[in-house]
Amino acid sequence: MGIGRTTIWRWEEKIIRLVIAILQEYQTGHDYLDNYQRFILAAIYALKNGYVESGRKMSNGEVKAYLRSKRGELTREQFENWRINNGL
């Protein structure tokens, strides 16, 4: 994806930490990113670059609102079920 550490840190500070439902699933206590964390970052990347929602690029505030509205579908459990069902 070509996302630098600074961008990831900024998204964690300005988006993920402000969406409590996502933050609770996102935190692991590890120094490395796991597959779920990469998935959330890829979702943010897609939203901010207009690959979702009719090609409209979203601001940080719009991304937070989107993640809040989809929090039931973006859980770690849902992600793991999707991976298993798709043989990943």
Short mmCIF file of N, CA, C and O in Angstrom, two decimals, residues 81-88:
data_model
loop_
_atom_site.label_atom_id
_atom_site.label_comp_id
_atom_site.label_asym_id
_atom_site.label_seq_id
_atom_site.Cartn_x
_atom_site.Cartn_y
_atom_site.Cartn_z
N ASN A 81 -13.56 -14.53 10.90
CA ASN A 81 -14.54 -15.39 10.22
C ASN A 81 -14.43 -15.25 8.71
O ASN A 81 -14.48 -16.24 7.97
N TRP A 82 -14.25 -14.01 8.22
CA TRP A 82 -14.09 -13.78 6.80
C TRP A 82 -12.84 -14.47 6.28
O TRP A 82 -12.86 -15.11 5.23
N ARG A 83 -11.74 -14.37 7.03
CA ARG A 83 -10.49 -15.02 6.62
C ARG A 83 -10.67 -16.53 6.52
O ARG A 83 -10.25 -17.15 5.56
N ILE A 84 -11.29 -17.12 7.54
CA ILE A 84 -11.49 -18.57 7.56
C ILE A 84 -12.39 -19.02 6.42
O ILE A 84 -12.10 -19.99 5.72
N ASN A 85 -13.49 -18.30 6.23
CA ASN A 85 -14.45 -18.66 5.18
C ASN A 85 -13.87 -18.52 3.78
O ASN A 85 -14.35 -19.15 2.84
N ASN A 86 -12.85 -17.69 3.63
CA ASN A 86 -12.22 -17.48 2.33
C ASN A 86 -10.87 -18.20 2.20
O ASN A 86 -10.13 -17.95 1.25
N GLY A 87 -10.55 -19.03 3.18
CA GLY A 87 -9.33 -19.82 3.12
C GLY A 87 -8.05 -19.01 3.18
O GLY A 87 -7.04 -19.38 2.61
N LEU A 88 -8.09 -17.89 3.89
CA LEU A 88 -6.92 -17.02 3.99
C LEU A 88 -6.21 -17.18 5.32
O LEU A 88 -6.72 -17.42 6.31
#
